[in-house]
Tab-separated table of N, CA and C in Angstrom:
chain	number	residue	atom	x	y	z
A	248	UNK	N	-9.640	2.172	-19.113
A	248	UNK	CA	-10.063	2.551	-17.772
A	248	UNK	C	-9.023	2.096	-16.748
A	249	UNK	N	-8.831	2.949	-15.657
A	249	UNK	CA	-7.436	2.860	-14.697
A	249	UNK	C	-8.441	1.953	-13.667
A	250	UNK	N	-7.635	0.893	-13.228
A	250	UNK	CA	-8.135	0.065	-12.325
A	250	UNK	C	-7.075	-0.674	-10.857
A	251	UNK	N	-7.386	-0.417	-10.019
A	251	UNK	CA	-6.278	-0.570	-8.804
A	251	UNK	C	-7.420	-1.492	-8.191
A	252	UNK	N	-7.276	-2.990	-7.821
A	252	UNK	CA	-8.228	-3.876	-7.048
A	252	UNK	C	-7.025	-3.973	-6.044
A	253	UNK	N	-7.218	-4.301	-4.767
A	253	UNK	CA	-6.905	-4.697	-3.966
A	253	UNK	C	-7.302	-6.027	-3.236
A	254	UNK	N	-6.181	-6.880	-2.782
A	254	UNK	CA	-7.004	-8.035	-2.254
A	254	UNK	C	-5.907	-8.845	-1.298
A	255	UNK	N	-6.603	-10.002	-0.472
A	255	UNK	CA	-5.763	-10.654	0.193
A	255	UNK	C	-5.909	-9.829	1.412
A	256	UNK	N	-6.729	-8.977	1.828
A	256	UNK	CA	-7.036	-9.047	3.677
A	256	UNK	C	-7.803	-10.125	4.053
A	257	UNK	N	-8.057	-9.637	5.698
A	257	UNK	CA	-8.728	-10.463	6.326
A	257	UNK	C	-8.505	-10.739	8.037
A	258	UNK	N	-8.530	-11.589	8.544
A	258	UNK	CA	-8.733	-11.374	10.254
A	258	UNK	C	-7.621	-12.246	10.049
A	259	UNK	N	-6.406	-12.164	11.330
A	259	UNK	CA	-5.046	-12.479	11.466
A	259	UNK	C	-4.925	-12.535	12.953
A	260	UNK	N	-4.318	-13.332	13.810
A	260	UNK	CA	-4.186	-12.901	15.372
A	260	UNK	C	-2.853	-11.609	14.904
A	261	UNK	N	-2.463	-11.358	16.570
A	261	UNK	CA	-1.495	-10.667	16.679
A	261	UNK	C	-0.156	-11.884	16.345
A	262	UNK	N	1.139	-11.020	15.605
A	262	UNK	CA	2.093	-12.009	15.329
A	262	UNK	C	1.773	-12.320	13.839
A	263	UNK	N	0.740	-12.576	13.306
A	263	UNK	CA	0.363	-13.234	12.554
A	263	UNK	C	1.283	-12.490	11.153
A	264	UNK	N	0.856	-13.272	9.684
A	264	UNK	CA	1.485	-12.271	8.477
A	264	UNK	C	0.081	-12.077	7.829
A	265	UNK	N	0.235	-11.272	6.532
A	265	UNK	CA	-0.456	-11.376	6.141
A	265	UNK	C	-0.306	-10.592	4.186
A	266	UNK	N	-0.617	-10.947	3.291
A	266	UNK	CA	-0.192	-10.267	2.191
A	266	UNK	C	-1.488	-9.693	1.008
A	267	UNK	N	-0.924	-8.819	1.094
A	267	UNK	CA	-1.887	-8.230	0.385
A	267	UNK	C	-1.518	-7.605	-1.264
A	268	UNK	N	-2.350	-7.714	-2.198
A	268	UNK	CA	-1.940	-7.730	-3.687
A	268	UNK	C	-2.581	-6.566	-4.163
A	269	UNK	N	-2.432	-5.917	-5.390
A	269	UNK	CA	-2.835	-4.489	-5.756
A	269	UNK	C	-2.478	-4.833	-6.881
A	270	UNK	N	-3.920	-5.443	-7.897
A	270	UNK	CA	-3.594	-5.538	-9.277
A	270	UNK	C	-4.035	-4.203	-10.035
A	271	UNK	N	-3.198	-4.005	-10.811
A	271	UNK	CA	-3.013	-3.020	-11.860
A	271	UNK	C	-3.730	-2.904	-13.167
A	272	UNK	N	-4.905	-2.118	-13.728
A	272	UNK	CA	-4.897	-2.060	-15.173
A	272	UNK	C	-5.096	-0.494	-15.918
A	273	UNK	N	-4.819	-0.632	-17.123
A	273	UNK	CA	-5.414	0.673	-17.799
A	273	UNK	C	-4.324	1.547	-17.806
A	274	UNK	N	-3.397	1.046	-17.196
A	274	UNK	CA	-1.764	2.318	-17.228
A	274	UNK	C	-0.314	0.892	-17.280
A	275	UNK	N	0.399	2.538	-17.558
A	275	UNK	CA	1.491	1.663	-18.189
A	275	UNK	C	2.107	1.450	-16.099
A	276	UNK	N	2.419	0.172	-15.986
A	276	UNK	CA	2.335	-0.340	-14.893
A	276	UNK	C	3.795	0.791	-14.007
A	277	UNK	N	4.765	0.111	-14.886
A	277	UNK	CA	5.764	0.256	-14.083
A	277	UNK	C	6.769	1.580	-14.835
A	278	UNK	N	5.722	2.383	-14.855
A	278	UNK	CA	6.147	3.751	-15.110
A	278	UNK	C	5.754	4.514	-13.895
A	279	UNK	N	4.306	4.029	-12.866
A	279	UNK	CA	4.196	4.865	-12.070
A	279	UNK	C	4.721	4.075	-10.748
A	280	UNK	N	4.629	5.608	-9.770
A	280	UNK	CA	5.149	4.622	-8.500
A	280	UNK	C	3.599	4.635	-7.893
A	281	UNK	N	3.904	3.598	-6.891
A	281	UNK	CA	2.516	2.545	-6.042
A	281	UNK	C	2.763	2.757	-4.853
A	282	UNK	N	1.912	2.727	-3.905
A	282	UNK	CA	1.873	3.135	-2.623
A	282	UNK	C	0.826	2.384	-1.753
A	283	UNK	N	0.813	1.847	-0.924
A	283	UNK	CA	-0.258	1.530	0.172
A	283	UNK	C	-0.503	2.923	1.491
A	284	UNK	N	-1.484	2.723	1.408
A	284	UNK	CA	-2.406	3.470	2.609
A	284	UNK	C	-2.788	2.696	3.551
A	285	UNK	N	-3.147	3.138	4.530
A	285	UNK	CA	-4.337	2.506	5.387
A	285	UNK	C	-5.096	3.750	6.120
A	286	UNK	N	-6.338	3.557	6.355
A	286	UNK	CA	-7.146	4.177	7.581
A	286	UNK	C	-7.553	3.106	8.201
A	287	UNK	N	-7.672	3.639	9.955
A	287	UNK	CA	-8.319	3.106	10.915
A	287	UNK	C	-9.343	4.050	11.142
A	288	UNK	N	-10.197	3.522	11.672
A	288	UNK	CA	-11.656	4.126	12.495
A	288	UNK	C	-11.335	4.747	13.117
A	289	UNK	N	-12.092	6.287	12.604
A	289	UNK	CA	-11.867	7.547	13.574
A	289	UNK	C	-10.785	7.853	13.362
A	290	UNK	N	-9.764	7.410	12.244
A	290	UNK	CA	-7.710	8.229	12.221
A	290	UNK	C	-8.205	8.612	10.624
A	291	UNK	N	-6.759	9.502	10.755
A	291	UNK	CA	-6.471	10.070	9.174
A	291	UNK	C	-5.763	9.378	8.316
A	292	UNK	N	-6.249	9.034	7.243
A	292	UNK	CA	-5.375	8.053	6.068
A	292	UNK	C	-3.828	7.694	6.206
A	293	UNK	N	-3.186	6.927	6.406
A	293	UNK	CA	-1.687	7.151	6.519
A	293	UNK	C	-1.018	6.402	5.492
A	294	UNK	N	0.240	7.039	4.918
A	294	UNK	CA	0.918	6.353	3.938
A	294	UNK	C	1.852	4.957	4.460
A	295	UNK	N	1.785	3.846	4.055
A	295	UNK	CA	2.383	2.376	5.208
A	295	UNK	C	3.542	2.399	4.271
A	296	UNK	N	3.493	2.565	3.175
A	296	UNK	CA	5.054	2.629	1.894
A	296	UNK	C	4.756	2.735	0.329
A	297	UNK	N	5.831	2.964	-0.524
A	297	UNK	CA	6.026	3.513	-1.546
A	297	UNK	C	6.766	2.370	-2.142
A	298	UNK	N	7.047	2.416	-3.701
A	298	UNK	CA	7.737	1.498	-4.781
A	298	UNK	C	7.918	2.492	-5.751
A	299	UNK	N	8.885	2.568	-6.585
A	299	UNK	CA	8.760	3.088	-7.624
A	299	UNK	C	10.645	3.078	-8.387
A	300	UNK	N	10.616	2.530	-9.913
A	300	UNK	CA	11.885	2.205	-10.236
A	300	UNK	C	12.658	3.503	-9.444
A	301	UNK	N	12.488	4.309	-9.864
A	301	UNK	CA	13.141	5.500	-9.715
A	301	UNK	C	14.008	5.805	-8.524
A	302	UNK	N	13.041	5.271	-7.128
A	302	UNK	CA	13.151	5.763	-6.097
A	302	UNK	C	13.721	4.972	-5.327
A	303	UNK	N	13.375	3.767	-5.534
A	303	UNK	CA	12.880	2.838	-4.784
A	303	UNK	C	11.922	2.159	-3.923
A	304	UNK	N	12.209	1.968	-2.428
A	304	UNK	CA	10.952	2.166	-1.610
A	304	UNK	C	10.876	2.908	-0.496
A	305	UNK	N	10.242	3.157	0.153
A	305	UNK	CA	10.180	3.690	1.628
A	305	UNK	C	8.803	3.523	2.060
A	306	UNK	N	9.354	3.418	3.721
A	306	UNK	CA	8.202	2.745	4.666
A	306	UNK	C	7.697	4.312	5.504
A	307	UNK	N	6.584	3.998	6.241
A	307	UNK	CA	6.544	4.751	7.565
A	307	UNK	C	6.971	4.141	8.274
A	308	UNK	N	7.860	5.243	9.362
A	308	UNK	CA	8.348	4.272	10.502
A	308	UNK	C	7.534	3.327	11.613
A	309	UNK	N	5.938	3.024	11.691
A	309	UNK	CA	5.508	2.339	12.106
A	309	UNK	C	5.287	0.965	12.141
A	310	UNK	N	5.733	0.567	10.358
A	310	UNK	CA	5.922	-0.309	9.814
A	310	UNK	C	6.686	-0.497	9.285
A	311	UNK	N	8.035	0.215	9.097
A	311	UNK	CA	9.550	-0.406	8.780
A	311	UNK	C	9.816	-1.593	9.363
A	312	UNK	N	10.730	-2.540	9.280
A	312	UNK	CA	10.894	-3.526	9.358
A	312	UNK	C	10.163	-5.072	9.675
A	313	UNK	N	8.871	-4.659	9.341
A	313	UNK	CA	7.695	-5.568	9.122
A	313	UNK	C	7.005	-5.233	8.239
A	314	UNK	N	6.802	-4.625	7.240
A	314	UNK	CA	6.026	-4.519	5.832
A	314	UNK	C	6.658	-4.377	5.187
A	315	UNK	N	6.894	-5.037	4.252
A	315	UNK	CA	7.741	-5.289	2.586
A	315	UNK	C	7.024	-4.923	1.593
A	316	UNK	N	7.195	-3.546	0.851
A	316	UNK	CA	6.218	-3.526	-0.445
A	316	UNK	C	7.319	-4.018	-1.370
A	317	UNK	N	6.449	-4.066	-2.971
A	317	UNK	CA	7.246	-5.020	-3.604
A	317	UNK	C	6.143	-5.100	-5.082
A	318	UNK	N	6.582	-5.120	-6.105
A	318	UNK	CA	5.854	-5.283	-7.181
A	318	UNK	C	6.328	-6.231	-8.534
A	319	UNK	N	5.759	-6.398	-9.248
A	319	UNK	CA	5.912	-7.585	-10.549
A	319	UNK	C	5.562	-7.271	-11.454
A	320	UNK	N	6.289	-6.408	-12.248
A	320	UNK	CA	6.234	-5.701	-14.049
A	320	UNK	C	5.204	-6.705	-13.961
A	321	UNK	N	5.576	-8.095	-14.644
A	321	UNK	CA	5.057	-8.850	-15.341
A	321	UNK	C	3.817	-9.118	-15.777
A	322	UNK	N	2.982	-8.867	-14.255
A	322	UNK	CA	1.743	-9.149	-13.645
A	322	UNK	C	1.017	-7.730	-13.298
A	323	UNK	N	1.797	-6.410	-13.778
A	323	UNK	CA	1.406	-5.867	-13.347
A	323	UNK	C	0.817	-5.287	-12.098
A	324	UNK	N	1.031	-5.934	-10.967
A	324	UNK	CA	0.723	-6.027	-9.253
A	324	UNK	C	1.749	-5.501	-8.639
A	325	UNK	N	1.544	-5.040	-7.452
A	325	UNK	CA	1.955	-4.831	-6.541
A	325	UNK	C	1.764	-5.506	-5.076
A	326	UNK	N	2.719	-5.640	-4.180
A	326	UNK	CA	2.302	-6.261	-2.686
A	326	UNK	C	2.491	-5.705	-1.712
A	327	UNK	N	2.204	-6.072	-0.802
A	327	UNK	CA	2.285	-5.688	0.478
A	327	UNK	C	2.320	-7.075	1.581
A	328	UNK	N	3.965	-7.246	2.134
A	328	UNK	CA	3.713	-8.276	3.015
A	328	UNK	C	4.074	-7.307	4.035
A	329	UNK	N	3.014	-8.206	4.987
A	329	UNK	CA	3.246	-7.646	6.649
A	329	UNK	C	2.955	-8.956	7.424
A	330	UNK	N	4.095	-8.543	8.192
A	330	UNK	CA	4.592	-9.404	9.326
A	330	UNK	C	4.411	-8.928	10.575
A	331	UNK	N	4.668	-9.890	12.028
A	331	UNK	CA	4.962	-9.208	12.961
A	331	UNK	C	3.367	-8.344	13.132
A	332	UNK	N	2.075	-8.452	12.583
A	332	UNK	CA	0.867	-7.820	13.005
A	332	UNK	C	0.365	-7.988	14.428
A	333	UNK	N	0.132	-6.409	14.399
A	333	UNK	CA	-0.714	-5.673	15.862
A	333	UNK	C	-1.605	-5.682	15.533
A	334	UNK	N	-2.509	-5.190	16.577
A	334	UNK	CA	-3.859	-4.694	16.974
A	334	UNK	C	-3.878	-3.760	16.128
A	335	UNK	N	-2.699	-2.912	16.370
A	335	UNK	CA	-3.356	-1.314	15.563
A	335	UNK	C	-2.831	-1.253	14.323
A	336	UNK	N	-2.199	-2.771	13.907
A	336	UNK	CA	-2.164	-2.383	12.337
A	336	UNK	C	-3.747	-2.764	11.445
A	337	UNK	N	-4.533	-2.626	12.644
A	337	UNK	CA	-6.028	-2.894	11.717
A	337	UNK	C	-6.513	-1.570	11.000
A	338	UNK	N	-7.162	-1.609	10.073
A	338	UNK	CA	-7.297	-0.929	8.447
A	338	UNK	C	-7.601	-1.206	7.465
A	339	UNK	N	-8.208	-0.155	7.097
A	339	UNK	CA	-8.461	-0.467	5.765
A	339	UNK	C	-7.270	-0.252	4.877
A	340	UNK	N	-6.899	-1.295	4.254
A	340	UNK	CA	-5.700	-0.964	3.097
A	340	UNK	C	-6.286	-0.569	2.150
A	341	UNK	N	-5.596	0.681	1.178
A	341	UNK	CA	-5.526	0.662	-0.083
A	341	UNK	C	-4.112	1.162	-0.797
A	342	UNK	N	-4.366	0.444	-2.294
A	342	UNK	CA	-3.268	0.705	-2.606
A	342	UNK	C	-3.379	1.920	-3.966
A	343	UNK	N	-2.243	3.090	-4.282
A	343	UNK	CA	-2.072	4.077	-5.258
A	343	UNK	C	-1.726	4.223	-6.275
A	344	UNK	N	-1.595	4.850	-7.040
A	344	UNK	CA	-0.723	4.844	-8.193
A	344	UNK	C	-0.557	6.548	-8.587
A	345	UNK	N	0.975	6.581	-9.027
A	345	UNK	CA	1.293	8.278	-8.985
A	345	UNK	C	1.798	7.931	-10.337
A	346	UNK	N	1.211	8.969	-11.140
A	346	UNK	CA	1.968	9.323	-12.748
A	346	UNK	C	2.871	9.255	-12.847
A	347	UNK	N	3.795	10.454	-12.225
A	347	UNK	CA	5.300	10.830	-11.854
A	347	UNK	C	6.321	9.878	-11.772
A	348	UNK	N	5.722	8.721	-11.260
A	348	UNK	CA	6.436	7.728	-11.056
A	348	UNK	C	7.503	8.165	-9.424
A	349	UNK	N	7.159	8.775	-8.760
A	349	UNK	CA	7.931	8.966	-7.382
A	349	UNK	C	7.290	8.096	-6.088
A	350	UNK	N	8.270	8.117	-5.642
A	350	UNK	CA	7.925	7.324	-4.285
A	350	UNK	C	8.994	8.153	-3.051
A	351	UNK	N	8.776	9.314	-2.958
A	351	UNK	CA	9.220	10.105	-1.913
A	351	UNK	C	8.249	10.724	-0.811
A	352	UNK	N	9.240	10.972	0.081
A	352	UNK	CA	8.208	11.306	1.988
A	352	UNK	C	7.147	12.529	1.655
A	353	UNK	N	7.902	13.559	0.444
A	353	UNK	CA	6.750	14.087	-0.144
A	353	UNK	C	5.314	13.939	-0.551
A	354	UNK	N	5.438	12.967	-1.205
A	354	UNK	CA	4.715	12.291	-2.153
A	354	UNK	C	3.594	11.394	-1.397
A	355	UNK	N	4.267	10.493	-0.494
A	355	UNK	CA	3.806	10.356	0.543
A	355	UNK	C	2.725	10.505	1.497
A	356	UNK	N	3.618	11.378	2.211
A	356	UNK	CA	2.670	12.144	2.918
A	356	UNK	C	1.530	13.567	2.816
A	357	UNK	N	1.929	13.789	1.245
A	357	UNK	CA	0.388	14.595	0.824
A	357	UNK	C	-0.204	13.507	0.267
A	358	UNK	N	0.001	12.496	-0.056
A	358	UNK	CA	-1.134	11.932	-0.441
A	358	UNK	C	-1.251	12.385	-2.544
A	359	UNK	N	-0.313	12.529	-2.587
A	359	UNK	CA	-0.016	12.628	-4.563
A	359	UNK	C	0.155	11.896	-5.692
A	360	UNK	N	-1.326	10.874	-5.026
A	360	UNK	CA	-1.378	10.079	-6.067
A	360	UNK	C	-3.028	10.483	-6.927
A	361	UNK	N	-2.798	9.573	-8.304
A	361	UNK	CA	-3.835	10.149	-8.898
A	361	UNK	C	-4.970	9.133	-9.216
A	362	UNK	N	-4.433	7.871	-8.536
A	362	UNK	CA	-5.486	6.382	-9.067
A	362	UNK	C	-5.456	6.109	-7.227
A	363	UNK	N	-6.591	5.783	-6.990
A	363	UNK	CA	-6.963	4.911	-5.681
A	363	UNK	C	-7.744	3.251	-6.133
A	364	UNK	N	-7.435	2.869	-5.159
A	364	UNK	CA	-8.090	1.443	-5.034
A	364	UNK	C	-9.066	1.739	-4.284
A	365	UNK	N	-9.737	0.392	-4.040
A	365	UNK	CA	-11.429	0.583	-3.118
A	365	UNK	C	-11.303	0.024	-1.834
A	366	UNK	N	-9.973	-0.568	-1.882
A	366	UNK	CA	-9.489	-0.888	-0.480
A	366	UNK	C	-9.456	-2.532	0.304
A	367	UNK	N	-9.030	-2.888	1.229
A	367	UNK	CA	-9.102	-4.487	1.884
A	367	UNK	C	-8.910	-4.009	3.081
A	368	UNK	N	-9.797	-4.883	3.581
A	368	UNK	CA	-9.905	-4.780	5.574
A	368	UNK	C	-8.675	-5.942	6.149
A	369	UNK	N	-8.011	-5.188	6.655
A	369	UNK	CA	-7.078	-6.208	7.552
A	369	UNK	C	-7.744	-5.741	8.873
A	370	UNK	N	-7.903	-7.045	9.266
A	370	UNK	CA	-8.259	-6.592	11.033
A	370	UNK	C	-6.997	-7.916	12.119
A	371	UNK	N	-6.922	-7.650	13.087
A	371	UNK	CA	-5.561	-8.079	13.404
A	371	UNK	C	-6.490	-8.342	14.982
A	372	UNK	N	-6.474	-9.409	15.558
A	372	UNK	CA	-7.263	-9.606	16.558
A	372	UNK	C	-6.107	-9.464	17.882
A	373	UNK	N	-5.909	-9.220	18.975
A	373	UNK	CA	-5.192	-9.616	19.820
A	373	UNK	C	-5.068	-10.869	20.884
């Protein structure tokens, strides 16, 4: 059984960091590429970044140079550090997993993954 948990949100001021983990089971880990999402209340799902050997990574530009994704064969996981948190980086995170193993703006931004997680609340106070 394919399993994506997510974990490590929670309430943060503004400024604050915060990291979030995306353990892996039931697939071969680091064959596919991984992705974080988020929705906010009342917005449409958005892709925050991608991992994948192949590709590498890529961010949305909202969160380039303050969110680091990042993963660990070993452990099978994936992360998500974010730094530098706003107000409006509040969301629900979740994190993906794509067969293909891609991590492109394609991929991305339809949303072409085939495993979801159940998600973690970051809320970011001001």
């Amino acid at each position: 059984e394919v399993q994506l948990v997510e974990s490590g949100g929670g309430l943060v001021q503004a400024g604050g960091s915060l990291r979030l983990s995306c353990a892996a089971s039931g697939f071969t880990f680091d064959a596919y590429g991984i992705a974080w999402f988020r929705q906010a209340p009342g917005k449409e799902r958005e892709g925050v970044a991608c991992i994948s050997s192949s590709d590498g990574t890529r961010y949305a530009d909202s969160t380039k140079g303050r969110f680091t994704i990042s993963s660990d064969n070993a452990k099978n996981t994936a992360y998500l550090q974010m730094n530098s948190l706003k107000p409006e980086d509040t969301a629900v995170y979740y994190c993906a997993a794509d067969s293909h193993g891609l991590c492109t703006s394609t991929v991305l931004s339809n949303e072409l993954y085939d495993f979801w997680g159940q998600g973690t609340q970051v809320t970011v106070s001001s």
